[in-house]
Tab-separated table of C-alpha atoms and ligand atoms in Angstrom:
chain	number	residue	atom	x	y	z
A	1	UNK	CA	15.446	-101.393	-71.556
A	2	UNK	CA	14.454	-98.685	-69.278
A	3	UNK	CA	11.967	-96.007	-71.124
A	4	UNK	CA	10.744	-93.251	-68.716
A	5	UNK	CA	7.844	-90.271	-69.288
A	6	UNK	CA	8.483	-86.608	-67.767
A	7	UNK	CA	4.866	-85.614	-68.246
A	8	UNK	CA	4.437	-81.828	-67.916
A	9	UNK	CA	2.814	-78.455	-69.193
A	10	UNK	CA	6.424	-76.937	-70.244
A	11	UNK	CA	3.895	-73.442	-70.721
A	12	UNK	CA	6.858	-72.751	-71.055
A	13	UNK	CA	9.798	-74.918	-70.846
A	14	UNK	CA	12.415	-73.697	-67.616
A	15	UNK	CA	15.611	-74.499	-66.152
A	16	UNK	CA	14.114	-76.250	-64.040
A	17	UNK	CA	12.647	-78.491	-66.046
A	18	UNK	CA	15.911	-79.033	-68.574
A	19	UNK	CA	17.583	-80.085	-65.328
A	20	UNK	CA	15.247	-82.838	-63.907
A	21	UNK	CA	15.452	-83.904	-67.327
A	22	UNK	CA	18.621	-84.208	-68.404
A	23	UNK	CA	19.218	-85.895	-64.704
A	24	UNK	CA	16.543	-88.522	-65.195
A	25	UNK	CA	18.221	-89.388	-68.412
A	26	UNK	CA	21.429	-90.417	-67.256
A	27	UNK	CA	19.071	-93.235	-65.173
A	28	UNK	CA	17.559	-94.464	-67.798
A	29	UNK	CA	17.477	-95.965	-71.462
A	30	UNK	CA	15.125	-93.586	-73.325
A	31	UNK	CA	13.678	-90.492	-71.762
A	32	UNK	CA	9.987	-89.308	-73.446
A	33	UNK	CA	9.391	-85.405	-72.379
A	34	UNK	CA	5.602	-85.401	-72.452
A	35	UNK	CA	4.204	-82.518	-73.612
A	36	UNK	CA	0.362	-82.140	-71.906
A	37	UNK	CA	-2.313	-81.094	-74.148
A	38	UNK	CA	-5.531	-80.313	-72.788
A	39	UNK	CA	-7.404	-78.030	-74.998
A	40	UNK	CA	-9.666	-77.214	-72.076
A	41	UNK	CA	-6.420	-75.462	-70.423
A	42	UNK	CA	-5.990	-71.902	-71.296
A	43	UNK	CA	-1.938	-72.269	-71.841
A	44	UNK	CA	0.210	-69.009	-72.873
A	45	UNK	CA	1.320	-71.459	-76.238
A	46	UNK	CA	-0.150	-73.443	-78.287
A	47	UNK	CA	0.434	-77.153	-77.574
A	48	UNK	CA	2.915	-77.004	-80.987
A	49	UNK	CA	5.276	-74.121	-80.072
A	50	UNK	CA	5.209	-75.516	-76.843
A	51	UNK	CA	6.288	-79.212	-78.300
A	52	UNK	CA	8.598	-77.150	-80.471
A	53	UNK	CA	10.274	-75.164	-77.258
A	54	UNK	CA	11.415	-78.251	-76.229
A	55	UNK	CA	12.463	-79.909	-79.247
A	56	UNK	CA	14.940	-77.291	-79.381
A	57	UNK	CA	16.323	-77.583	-75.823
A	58	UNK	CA	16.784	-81.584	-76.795
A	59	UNK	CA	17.498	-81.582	-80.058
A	60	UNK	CA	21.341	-82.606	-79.433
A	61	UNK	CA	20.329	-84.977	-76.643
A	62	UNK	CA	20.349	-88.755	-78.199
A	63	UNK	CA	18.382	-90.155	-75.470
A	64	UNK	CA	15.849	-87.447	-74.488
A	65	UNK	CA	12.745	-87.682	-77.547
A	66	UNK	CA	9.859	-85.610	-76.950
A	67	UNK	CA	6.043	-86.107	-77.689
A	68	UNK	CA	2.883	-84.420	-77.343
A	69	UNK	CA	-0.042	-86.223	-75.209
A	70	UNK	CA	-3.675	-86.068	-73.505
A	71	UNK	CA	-5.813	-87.967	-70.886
A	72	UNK	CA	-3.897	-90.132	-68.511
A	73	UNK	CA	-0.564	-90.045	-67.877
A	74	UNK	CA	-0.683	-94.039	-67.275
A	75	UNK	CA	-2.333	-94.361	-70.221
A	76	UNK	CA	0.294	-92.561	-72.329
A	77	UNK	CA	2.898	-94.607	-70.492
A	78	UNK	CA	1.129	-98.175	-71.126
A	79	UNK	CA	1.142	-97.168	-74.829
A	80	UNK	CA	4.552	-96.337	-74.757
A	81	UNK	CA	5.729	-99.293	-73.021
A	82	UNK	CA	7.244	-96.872	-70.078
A	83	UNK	CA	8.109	-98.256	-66.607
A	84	UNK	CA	8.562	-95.326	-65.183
A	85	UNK	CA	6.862	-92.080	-64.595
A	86	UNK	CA	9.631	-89.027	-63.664
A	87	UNK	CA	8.977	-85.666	-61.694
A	88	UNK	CA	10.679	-82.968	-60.076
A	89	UNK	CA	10.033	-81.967	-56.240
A	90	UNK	CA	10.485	-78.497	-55.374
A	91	UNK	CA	8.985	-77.459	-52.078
A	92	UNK	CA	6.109	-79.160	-49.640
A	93	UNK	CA	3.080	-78.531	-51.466
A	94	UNK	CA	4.944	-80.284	-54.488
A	95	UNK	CA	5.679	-82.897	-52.513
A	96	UNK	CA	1.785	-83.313	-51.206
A	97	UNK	CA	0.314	-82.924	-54.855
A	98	UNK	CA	3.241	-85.648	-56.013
A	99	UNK	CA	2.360	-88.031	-53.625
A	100	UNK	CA	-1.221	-88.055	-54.083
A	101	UNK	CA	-1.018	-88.042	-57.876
A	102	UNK	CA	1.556	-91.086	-57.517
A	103	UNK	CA	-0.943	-93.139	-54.945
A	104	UNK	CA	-3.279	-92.668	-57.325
A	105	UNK	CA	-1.322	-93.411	-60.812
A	106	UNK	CA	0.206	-96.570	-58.885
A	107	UNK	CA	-3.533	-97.607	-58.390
A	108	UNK	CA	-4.558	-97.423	-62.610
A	109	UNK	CA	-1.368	-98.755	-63.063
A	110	UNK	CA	0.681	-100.521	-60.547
A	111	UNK	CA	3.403	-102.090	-63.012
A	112	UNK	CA	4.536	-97.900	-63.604
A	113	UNK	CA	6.522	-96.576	-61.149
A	114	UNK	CA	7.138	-93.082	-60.128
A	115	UNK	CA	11.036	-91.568	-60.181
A	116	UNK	CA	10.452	-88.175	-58.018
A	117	UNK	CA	13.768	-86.121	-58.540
A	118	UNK	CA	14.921	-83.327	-55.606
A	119	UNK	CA	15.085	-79.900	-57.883
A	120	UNK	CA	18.620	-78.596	-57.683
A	121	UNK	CA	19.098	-75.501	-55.624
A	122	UNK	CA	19.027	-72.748	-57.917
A	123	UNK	CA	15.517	-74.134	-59.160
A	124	UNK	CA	13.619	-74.512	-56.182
A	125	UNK	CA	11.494	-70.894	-56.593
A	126	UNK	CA	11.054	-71.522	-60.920
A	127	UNK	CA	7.689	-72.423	-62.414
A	128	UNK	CA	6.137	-71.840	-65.801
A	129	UNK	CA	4.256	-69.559	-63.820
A	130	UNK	CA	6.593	-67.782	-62.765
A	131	UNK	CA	8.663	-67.128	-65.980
A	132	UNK	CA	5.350	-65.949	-67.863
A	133	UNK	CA	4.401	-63.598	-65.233
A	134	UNK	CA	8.050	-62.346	-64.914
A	135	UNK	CA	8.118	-61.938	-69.168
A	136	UNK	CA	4.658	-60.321	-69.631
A	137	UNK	CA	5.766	-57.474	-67.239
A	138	UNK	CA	9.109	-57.100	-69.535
A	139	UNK	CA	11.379	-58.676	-66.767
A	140	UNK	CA	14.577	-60.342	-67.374
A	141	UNK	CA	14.235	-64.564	-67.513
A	142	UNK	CA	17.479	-64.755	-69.066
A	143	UNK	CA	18.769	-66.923	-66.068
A	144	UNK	CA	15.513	-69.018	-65.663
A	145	UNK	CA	14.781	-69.854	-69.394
A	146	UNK	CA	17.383	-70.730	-72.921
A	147	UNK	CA	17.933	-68.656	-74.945
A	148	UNK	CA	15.192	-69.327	-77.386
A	149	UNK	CA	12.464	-69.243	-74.774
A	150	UNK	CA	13.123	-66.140	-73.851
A	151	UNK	CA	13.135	-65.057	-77.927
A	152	UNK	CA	9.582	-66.969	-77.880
A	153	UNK	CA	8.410	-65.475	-74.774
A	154	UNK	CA	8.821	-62.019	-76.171
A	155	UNK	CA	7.442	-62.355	-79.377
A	156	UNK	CA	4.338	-64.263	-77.962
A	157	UNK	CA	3.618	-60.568	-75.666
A	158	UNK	CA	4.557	-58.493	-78.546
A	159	UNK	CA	1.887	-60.434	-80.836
A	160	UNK	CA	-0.434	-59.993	-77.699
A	161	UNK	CA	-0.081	-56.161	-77.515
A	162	UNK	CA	-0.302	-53.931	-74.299
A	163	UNK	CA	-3.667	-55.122	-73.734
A	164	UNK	CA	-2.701	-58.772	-73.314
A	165	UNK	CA	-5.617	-60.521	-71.105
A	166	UNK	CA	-4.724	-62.082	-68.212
A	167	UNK	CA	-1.912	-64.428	-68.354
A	168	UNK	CA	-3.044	-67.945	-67.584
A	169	UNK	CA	-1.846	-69.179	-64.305
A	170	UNK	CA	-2.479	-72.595	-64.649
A	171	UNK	CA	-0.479	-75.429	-64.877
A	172	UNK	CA	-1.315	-79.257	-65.488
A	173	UNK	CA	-1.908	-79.625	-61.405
A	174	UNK	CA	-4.329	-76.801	-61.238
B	201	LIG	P1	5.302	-75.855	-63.803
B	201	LIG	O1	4.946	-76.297	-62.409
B	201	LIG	O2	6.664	-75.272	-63.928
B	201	LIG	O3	4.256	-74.998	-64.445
B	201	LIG	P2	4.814	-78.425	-65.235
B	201	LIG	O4	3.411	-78.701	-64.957
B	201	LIG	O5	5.195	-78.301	-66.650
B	201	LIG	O6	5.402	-77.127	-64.623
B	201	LIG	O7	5.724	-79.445	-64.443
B	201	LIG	C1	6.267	-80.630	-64.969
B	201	LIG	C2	7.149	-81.284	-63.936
B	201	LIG	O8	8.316	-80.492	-63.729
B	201	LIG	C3	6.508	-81.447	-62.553
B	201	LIG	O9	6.920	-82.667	-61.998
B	201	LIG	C4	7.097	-80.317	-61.771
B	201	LIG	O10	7.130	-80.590	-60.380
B	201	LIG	C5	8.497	-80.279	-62.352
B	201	LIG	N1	9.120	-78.987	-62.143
B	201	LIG	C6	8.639	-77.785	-62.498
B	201	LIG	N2	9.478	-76.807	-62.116
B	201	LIG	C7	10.532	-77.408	-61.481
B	201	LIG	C8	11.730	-76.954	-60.832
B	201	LIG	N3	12.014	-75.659	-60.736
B	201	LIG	N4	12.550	-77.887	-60.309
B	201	LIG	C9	12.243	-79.196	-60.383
B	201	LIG	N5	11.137	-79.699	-60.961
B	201	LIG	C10	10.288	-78.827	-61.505
């Protein structure tokens, strides 16, 4: 049995995500979406909406399940009993920060193997980043995000007010 991680921030959950993962899943036995939690990170949602985001998106999927996690990646995958480790490659400096991270994950743990997955077209420019920037200025994300996302997204800057502080720009690779 195949059993696979897709380790990210989802701060929030995109397109672009939903489609790396539902494509990794037709590889492989089990998929685990791995929701990062770093309470040093200053994320837009707490790690629990952000586990429940994408809950939603997967509910209906049999073999997508989705967990929250800190510290390694490896780690996580070793106590999972994972093989493989998937990501999605947008543009170059994806592809520099993948490679890297992957050298260096293959060292802690050469028996887990990374699955890097081209983004599809239409993705290539989306990011969490992105999306959050795009919502806190009352832009439409209706294309980029589901439905309830988008519902989340604009309660979370109502809640915040006008005022909102600077949205958080980083993502688990900053
Ligand atoms: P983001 O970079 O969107 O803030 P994460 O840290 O949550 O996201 O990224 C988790 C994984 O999803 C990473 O492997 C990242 O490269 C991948 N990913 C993010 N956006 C896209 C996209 N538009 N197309 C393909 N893969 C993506």
């Amino acid at each position: 049995m195949i059993r696979a991680v897709f380790p990210g921030s989802f701060d929030p959950i995109h397109n672009g995500h939903i489609d790396i993962a539902l494509r990794a899943s037709r590889l492989v036995d089990e998929l685990i979406v791995a929701v990062y939690d770093k309470p040093l990170k200053n994320f837009l949602f707490t790690p629990e909406e952000r586990i429940s985001l994408v809950e939603g998106v997967f509910r209906n999927v049999p073999k997508v399940k989705v967990m929250g996690y800190s510290g390694l990646t490896v780690k996580f995958c070793q106590k999972m009993q994972a093989q493989v480790i998937v990501r999605g490659l947008r543009v170059f400096s994806d592809f520099e920060y993948e490679f890297r991270m992957g050298l260096a994950n293959h060292r802690l743990a050469p028996d887990v193997e990374v699955l890097a997955l081209i983004t599809s077209e239409e993705h290539t420019f989306l990011s969490s980043t992105t999306v959050r920037e795009i919502a806190s200025l009352g832009g439409d994300v209706s294309s980029m995000v589901p439905k309830s996302v988008e519902i989340a997204l604009q309660q979370k800057f109502l809640e915040l007010g006008e005022d909102h502080p600077v949205i958080p720009t980083q993502t688990i690779r900053d």
